[in-house]
XYZ file of C-alpha atoms in Angstrom:
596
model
C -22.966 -67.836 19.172
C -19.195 -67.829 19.361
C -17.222 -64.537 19.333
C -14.368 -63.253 16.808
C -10.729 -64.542 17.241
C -8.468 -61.629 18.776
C -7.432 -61.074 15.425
C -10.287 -60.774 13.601
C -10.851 -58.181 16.300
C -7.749 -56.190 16.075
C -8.196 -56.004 12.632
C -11.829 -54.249 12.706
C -10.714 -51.945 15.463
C -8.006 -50.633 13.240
C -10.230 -49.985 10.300
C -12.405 -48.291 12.713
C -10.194 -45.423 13.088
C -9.950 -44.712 9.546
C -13.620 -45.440 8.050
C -17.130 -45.098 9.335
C -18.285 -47.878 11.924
C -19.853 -50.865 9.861
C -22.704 -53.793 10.950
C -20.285 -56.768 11.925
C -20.977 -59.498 9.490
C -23.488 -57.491 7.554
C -22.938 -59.192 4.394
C -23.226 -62.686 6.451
C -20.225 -64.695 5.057
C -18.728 -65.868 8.090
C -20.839 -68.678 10.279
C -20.703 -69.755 13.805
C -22.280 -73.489 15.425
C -23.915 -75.973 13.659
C -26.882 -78.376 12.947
C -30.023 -76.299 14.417
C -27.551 -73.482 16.275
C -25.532 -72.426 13.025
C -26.164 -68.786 13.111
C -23.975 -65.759 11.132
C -21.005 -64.630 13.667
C -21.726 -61.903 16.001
C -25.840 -62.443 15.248
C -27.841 -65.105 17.193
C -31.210 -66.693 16.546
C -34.023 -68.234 19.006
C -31.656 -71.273 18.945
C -28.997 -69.410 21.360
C -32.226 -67.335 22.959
C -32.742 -67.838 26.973
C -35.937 -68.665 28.980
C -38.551 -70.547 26.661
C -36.310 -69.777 22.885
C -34.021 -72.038 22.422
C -37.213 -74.943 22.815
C -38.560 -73.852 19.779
C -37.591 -74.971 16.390
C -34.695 -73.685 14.299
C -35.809 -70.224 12.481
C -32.216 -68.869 11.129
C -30.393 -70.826 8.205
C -27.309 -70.093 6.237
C -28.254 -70.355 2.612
C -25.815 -70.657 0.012
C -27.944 -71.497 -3.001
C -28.793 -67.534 -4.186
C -26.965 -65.441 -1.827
C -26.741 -61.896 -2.667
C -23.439 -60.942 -2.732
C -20.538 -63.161 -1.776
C -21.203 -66.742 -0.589
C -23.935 -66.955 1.761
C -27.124 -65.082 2.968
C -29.328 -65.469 5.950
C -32.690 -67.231 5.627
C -35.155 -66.722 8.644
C -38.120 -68.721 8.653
C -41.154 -68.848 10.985
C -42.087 -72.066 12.659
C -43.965 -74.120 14.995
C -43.888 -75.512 18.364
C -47.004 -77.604 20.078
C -49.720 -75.445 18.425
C -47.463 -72.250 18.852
C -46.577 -69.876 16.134
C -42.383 -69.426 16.497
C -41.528 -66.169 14.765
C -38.371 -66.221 12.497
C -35.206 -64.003 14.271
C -31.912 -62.730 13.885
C -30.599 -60.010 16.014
C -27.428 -59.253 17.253
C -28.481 -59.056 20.583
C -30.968 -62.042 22.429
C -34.057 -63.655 21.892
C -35.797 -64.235 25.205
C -38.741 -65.891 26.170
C -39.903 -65.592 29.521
C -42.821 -67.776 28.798
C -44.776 -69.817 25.803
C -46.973 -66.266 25.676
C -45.423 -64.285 22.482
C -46.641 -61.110 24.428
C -43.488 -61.342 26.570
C -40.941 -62.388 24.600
C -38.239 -59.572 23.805
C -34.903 -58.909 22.292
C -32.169 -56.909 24.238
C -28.291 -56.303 23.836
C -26.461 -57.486 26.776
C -23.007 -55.124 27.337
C -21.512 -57.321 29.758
C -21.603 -60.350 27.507
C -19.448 -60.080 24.417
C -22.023 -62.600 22.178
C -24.891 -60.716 23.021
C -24.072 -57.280 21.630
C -22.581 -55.337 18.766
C -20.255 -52.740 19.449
C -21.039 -49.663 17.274
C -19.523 -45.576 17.402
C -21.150 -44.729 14.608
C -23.978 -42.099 13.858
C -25.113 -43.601 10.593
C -28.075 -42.102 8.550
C -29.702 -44.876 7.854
C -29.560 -49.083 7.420
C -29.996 -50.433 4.033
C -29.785 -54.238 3.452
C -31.582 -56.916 0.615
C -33.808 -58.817 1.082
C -36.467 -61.868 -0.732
C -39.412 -62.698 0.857
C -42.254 -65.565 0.577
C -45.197 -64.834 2.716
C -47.231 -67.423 4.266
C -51.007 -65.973 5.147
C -50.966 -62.313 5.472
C -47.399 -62.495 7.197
C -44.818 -59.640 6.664
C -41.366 -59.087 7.380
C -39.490 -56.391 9.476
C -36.989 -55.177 10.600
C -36.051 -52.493 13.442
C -32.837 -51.310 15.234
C -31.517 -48.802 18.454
C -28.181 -47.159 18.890
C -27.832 -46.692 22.154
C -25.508 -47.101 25.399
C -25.741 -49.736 27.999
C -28.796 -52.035 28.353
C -31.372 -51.794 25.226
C -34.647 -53.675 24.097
C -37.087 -54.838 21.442
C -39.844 -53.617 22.651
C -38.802 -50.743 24.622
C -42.259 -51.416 27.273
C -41.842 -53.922 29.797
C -44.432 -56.165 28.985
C -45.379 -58.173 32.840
C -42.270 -56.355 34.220
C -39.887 -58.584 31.947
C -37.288 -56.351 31.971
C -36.404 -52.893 32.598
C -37.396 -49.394 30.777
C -34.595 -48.865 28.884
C -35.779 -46.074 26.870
C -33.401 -43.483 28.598
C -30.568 -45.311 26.723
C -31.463 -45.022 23.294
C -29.690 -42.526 21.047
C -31.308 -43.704 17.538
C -34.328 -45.614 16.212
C -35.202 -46.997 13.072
C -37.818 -49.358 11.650
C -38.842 -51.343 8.116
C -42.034 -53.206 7.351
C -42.475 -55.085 4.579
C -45.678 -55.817 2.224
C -47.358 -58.982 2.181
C -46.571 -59.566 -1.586
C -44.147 -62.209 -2.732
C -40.298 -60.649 -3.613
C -38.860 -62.991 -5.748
C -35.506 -61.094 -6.402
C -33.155 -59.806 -4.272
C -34.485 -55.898 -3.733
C -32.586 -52.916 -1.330
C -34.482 -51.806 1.526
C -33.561 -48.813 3.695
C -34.979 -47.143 5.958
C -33.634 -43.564 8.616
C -32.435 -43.792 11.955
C -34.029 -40.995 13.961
C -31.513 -39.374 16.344
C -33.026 -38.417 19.987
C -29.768 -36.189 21.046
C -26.219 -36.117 19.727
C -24.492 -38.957 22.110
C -21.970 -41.006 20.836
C -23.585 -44.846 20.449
C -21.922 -48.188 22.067
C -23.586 -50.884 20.722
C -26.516 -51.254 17.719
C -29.611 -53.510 18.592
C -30.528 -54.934 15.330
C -33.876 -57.689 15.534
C -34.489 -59.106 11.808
C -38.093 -61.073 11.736
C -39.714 -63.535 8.984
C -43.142 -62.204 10.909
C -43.089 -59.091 11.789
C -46.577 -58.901 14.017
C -45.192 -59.612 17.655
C -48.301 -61.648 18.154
C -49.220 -63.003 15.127
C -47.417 -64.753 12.581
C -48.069 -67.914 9.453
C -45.422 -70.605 10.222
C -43.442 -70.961 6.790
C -43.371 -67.523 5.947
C -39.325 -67.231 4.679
C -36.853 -64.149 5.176
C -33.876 -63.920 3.165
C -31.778 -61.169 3.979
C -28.024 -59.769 3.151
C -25.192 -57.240 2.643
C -26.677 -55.065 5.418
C -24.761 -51.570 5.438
C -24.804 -48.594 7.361
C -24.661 -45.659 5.264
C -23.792 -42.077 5.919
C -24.643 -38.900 4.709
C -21.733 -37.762 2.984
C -20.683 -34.382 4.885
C -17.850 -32.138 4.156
C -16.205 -29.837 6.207
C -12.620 -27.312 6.228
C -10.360 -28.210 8.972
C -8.722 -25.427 11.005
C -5.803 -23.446 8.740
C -2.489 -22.267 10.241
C -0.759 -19.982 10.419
C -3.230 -17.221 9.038
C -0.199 -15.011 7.388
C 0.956 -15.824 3.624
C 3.786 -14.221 1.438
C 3.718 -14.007 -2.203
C 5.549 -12.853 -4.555
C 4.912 -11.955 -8.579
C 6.883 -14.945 -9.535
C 6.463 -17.190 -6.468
C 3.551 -18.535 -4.314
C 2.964 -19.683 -0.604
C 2.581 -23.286 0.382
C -0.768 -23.683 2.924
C -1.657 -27.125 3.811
C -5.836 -27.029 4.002
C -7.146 -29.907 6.383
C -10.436 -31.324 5.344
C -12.577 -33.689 6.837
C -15.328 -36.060 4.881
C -18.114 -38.193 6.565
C -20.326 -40.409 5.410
C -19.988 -42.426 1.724
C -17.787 -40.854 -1.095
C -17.638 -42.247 -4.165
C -14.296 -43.555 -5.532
C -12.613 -41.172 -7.949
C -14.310 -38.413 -5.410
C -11.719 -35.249 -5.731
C -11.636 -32.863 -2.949
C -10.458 -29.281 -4.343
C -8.821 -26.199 -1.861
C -10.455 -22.715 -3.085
C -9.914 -19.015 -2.576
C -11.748 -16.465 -1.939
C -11.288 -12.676 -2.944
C -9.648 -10.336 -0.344
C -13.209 -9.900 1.134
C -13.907 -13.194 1.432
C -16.250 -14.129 -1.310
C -16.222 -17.058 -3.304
C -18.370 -15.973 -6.251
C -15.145 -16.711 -8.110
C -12.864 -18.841 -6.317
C -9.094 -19.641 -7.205
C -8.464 -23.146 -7.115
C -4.987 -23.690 -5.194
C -4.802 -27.264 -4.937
C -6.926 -30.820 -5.085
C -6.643 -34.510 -4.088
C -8.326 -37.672 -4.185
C -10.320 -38.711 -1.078
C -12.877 -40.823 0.096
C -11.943 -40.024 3.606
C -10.454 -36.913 5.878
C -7.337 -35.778 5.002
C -5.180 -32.496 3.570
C -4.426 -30.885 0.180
C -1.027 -29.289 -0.397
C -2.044 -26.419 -1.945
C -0.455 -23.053 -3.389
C -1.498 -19.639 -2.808
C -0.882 -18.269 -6.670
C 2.304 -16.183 -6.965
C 1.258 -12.692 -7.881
C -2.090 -12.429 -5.848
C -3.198 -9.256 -4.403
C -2.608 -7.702 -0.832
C -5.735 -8.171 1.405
C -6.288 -9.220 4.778
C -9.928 -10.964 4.371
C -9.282 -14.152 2.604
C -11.367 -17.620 3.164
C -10.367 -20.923 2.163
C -12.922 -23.883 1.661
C -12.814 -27.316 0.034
C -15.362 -28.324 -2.433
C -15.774 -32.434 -3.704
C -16.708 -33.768 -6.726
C -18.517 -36.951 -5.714
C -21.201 -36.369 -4.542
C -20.549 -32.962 -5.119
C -20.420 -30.888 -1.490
C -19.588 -27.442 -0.644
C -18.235 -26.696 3.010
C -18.240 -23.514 4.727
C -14.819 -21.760 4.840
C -11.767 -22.143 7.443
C -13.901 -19.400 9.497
C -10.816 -17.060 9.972
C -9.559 -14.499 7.849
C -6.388 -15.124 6.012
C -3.806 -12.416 5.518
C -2.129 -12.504 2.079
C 1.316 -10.081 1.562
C 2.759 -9.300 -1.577
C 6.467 -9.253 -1.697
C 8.811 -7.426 -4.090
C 12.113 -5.886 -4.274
C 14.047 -4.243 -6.698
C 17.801 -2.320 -7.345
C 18.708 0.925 -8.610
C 20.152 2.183 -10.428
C 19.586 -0.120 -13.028
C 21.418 1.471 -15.701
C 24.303 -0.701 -17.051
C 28.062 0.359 -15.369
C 31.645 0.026 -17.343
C 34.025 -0.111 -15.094
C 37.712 -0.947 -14.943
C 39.113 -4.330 -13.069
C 39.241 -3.987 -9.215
C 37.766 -0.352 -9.562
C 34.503 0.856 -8.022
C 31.365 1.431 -9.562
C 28.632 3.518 -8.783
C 26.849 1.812 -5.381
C 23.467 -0.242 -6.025
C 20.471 -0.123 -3.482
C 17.598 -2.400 -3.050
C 14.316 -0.902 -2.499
C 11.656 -4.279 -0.421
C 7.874 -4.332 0.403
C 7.732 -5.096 2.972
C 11.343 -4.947 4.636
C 12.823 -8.265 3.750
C 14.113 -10.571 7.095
C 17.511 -10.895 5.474
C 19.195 -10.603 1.779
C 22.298 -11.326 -0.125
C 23.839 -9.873 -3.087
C 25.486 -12.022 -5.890
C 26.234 -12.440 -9.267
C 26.141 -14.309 -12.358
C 27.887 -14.228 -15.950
C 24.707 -15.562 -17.673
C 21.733 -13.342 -17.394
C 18.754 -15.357 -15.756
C 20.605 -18.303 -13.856
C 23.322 -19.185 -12.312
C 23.588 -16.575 -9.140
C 26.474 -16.905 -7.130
C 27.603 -15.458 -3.944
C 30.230 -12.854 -3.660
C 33.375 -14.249 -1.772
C 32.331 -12.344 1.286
C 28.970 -12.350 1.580
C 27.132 -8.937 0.742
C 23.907 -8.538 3.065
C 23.711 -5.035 3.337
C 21.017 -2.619 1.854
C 23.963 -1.279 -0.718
C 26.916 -2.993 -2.934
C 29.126 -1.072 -4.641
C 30.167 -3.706 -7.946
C 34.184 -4.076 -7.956
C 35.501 -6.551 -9.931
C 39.011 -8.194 -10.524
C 38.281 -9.697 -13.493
C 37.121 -7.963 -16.649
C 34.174 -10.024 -18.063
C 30.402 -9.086 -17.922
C 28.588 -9.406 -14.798
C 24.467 -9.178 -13.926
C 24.169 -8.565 -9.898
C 20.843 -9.361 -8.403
C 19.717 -8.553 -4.808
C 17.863 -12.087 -2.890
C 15.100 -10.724 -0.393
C 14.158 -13.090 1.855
C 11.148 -13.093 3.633
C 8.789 -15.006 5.988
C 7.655 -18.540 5.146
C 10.741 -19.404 3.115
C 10.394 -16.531 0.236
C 12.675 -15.821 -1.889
C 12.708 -13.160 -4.377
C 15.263 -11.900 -6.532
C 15.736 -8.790 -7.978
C 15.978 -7.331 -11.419
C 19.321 -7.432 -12.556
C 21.837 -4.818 -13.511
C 24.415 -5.117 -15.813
C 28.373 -4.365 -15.080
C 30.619 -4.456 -18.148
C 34.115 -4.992 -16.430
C 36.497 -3.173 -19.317
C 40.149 -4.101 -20.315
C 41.821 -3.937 -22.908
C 45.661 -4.925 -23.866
C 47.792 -4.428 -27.144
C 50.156 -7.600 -28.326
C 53.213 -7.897 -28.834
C 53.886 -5.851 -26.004
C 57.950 -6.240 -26.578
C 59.643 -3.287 -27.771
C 60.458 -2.675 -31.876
C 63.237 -0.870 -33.296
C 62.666 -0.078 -36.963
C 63.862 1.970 -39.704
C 62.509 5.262 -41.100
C 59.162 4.565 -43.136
C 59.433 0.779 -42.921
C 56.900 -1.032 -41.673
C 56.935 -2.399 -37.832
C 55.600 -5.749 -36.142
C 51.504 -5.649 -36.624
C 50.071 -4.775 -33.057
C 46.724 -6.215 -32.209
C 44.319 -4.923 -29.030
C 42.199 -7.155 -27.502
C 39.177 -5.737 -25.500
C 36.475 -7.301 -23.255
C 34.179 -6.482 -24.132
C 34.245 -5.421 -27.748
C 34.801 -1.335 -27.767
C 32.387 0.669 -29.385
C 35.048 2.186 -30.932
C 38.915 2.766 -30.347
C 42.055 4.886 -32.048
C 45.395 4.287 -32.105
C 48.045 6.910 -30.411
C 51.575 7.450 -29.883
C 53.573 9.639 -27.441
C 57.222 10.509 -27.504
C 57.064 10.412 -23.890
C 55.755 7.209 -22.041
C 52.319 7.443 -20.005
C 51.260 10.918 -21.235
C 50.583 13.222 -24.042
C 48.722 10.544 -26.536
C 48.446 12.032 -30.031
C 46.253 11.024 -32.420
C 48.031 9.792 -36.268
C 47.882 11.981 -39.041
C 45.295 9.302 -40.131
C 43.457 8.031 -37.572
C 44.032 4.112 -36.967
C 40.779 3.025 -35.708
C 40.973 -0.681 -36.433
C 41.633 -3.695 -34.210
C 45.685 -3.342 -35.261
C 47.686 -1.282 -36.180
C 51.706 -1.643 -38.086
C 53.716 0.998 -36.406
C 55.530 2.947 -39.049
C 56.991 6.736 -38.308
C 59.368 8.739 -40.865
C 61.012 10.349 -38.153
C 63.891 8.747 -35.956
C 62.971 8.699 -32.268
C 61.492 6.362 -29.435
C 57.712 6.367 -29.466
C 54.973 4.472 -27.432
C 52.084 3.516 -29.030
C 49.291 2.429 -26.978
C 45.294 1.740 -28.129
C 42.206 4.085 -26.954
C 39.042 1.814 -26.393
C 35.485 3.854 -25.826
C 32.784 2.033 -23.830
C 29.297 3.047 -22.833
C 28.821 5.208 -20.430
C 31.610 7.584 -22.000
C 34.344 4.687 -20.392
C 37.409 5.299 -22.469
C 40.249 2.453 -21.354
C 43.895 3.652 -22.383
C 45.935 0.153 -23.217
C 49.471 -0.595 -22.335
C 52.011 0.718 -24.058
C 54.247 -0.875 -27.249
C 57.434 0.830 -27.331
C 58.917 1.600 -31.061
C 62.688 2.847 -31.838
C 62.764 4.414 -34.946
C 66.379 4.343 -35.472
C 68.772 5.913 -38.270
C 72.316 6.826 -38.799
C 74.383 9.406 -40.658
C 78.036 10.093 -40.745
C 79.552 13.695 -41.321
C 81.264 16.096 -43.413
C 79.691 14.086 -46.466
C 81.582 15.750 -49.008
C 84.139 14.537 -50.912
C 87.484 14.002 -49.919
C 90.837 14.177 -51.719
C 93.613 13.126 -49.871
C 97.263 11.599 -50.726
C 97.968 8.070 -49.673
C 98.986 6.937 -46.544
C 97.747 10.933 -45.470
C 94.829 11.236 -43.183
C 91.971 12.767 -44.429
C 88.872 15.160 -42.207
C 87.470 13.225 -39.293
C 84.420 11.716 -39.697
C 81.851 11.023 -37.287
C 78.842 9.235 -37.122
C 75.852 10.289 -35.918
C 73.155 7.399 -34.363
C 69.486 7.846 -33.285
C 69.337 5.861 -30.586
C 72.967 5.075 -29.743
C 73.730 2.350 -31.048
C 74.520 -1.287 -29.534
C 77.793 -1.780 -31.774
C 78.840 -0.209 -34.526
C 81.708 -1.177 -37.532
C 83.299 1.694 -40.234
C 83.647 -0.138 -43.762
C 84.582 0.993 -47.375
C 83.984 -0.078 -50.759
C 84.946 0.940 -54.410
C 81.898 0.263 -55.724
C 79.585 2.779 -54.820
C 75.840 1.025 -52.655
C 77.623 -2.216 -52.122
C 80.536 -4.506 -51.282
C 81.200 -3.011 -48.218
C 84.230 -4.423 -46.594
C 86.028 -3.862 -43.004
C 89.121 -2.409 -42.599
C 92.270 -4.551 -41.659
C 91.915 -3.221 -37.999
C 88.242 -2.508 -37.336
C 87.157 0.662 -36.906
C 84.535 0.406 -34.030
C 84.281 4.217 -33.136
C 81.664 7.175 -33.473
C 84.967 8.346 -35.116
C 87.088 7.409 -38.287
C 89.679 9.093 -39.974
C 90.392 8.303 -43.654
C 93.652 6.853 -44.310
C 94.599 4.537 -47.695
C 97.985 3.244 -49.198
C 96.628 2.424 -52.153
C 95.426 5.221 -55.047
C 91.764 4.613 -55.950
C 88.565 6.307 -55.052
C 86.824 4.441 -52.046
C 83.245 5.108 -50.512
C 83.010 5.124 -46.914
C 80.051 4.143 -44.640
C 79.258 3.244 -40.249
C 77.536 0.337 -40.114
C 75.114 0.847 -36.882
C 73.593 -1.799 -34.870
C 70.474 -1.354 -32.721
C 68.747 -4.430 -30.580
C 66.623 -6.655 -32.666
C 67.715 -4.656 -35.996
């Protein structure tokens, strides 16, 4: 028998770390030799046997005709030598025959010599494989293995001190007779390996024979045989959790990574799903917190559920779907801590730019490891942080720009929680009055339309005026209650007008003020004058409200218009009337005031 190239080797000692040990060559597609010495790789026949073995005829043939599976199968017949019955073998250890007396022939595994024995770690179940069989006589077939360490043999008694007792060495044992009856058709046969003590196997003994009687035997009775498998009882098991402390919150749950390990054959599709307990640790009506597909050990990323209740007895366990296992729980009690925080009061502030509000505290179960305070101008999203940080148990809301605002406290806590606060709402009030230039206008005429602009909208507002600026607001004979107002006053003077907006929260905001010169003139004595030309007449003087910017004296004979300047203009407060010519003349001070 030849060995396996290094690489074939590397490659099955990788897969060994992630899958169950296999039988080498089990499904007997690769060959080694040939003529009378072709044999399946890593298994040998009579034909690479020592002593007496090899002299007999060939008993194992690769058969290619109706393997199976795959390509090939193994046929094992039983022959003859001078008279002698040669039993049919395969094994994956050797065939020795110490003599031409069957009695002593045996099979063993030989450690030290890499074609004589099959590495194997494995603690399998059982050994299944298929088989067809033609009997000749009464002959049946068989089949028998060993896990074991070091030297091991088939039979385990010495039979004329052949070889050693090698009992002590076997971990495993398992055995399969066939009937005498004809199998036609490739059929499974199994059968346990019964485990002496819990060592870890090096090597599995496997002897395969067409006649199964160690003395007996029909030569011609044929052996087919393929696809052998070592097959585990699927197990299932719950790793070791860490750490044993969870936070939660009502809106937000805790990442815990559960470790699982699976032995023996899952089924593809096979879905291994995390599960919680209650706070006492049953599972009479688990959570499920998170699942994966597996056929092999691994982890689920699960989720503790946001919202889930304080208790210091929870269990985890996973549970799989195919076959469908239950394992017993991580075997230490899990601590689960609700976390919450909240501000008060939450009652909605109006306040005025880069003015104080009334201060907000955060109340946290349990106290968080650190927190910030910030902002947004959309409720729900969009949290910002303040310029300077605020991470203190307080914030008192200032703002320099009017605008709404919603401030929210962020709790932090252990294992990366987050939780933020309910909101509370800060109105940020202004409100201005445009144009803001000053207005001079006349007696009952209609001024420049003001218009106030508030943020946010008042929930109501009036119109006042003062006669002296920045106190002393009076309400109009008619309250003005609108969103503008056209200054108009009957009475001369210098007013300021500014615009009253109420917020909630009893937040009145007083505007800037619009200044308004309600200006008039008048020029006395007004009665009537008779006077000889060229002869000065009363004085007159004019009278202005405000002073005016400029004025000009002018006359007319035709009473209400016409008005023309004298020759030399009269520019003074004063004016005395003087005319060469006869005629009856109508005097008037034309005043002017800024923008007027």
């Amino acid at each position: 028998m030849k060995k396996f190239t290094m690489s074939v080797l590397a490659s099955v000692a990788c897969l060994c770390l992630f899958a169950q040990t296999t039988i080498t060559n089990g499904n007997m597609e690769t060959w080694t030799g040939s003529g009378a010495t072709v044999e399946p790789t890593q298994w040998n026949s009579n034909k690479t046997g020592g002593g007496n073995a090899a002299t007999g005829p060939q008993t194992c043939f690769k058969d290619t005709t109706n393997p199976h599976g795959g390509t090939a199968c193994a046929k094992i017949l039983t022959g003859n030598v001078f008279g002698i019955v040669v039993n049919g073998s395969m094994t994956t250890g050797k065939v020795e025959a110490p003599s031409f007396s069957k009695t002593e022939g045996y099979i063993h595994t030989i450690p030290s010599n890499s074609d004589y024995r099959m590495t194997f770690t494995g603690r399998p179940d059982s050994l299944v494989f298929w088989y067809r069989y033609t009997p000749s006589g009464s002959d049946y077939p068989g089949v028998e293995a060993r896990l074991h360490v070091g030297n091991a043999y088939t039979p385990e008694t010495p039979v004329n001190g052949n070889h050693l007792d090698s009992t002590v060495n076997i971990i495993a044992r398992g055995q399969w007779a066939g009937s005498t009856a004809t199998v036609g058709s490739w059929t499974r046969a199994s059968f346990p390996l019964v485990y002496v003590d819990n060592r870890t196997p090096e090597y599995i003994l496997i002897a395969c024979t067409s006649s199964a009687s160690q003395t007996g035997g029909v030569s011609g009775s044929a052996f087919w045989i393929d696809d052998f498998e070592a097959i585990y009882n699927p197990s299932i098991a719950t790793n070791t959790i860490s750490p044993l402390t969870y936070y939660v919150s009502a809106s937000a749950g805790a990442s815990v990574t559960v470790p699982f390990g699976l032995t023996g054959t899952f089924n593809a599709g096979n879905t291994v799903t995390a599960q919680l307990s209650n706070a006492s640790g049953s599972f009479a009506s688990p959570v499920i917190i998170g699942s994966v597909s597996a056929t092999s050990s691994g982890s689920i990323n699960a989720t503790i559920p946001a919202g889930t209740a304080a208790g210091t007895g929870y269990r985890i366990r996973v549970v799989s779907s195919n076959p469908a296992l239950i394992a017993s729980d991580n075997g230490s009690n899990i601590t689960i801590v609700p976390c919450s925080n909240s501000i008060a009061p939450s009652a909605i502030q109006n306040l005025l730019t880069s003015t104080n509000g009334n201060p907000i505290s955060v109340s946290e179960t349990p106290t968080a490891t650190s927190r910030e305070w910030k902002y947004t101008t959309t409720s729900g999203s969009g949290y910002t942080s303040f310029g300077t940080a605020e991470t203190g148990t307080t914030y008192t809301p200032n703002f320099s720009t009017a605008g709404t605002y919603y401030v929210v406290c962020v709790s932090s806590f252990p294992g990366s929680l987050t939780v933020t606060s309910n909101e509370v709402q800060i109105n940020v009030v202004t409100n201005s009055i445009a144009p803001a230039t000053a207005q001079n206008i006349l007696i009952n005429t209609n001024g420049n339309l003001l218009t106030v602009t508030e943020t946010p909208t008042a929930t109501s507002r009036e119109w006042k005026y003062t006669t002296t600026s920045g106190s002393g607001y009076t309400s109009f004979g008619t309250a003005e209650t609108g969103t503008t107002y056209t200054p108009n006053f009957s009475t001369a003077g210098t007013y300021y007008v500014v615009c009253v907006s109420s917020f909630p929260s009893s937040l009145a905001v007083t505007s800037n003020e619009v200044q308004i010169n309600v200006v008039t003139n008048s020029i006395a004595p007004t009665t009537t004058q008779n006077i000889l030309t060229n002869t000065n007449g009363s004085l007159l003087t004019v009278t202005e409200t405000p002073t005016a910017t400029s004025r000009e004296w002018k006359y007319t004979t035709t009473s209400g218009s016409g008005y023309t300047s004298f020759g030399t203009a009269e520019t003074g407060t004063t004016y005395t009337p003087n005319f060469s010519t006869a005629g009856t003349y109508y005097v008037v001070c034309v005043s002017s005031f800024p923008v007027l």
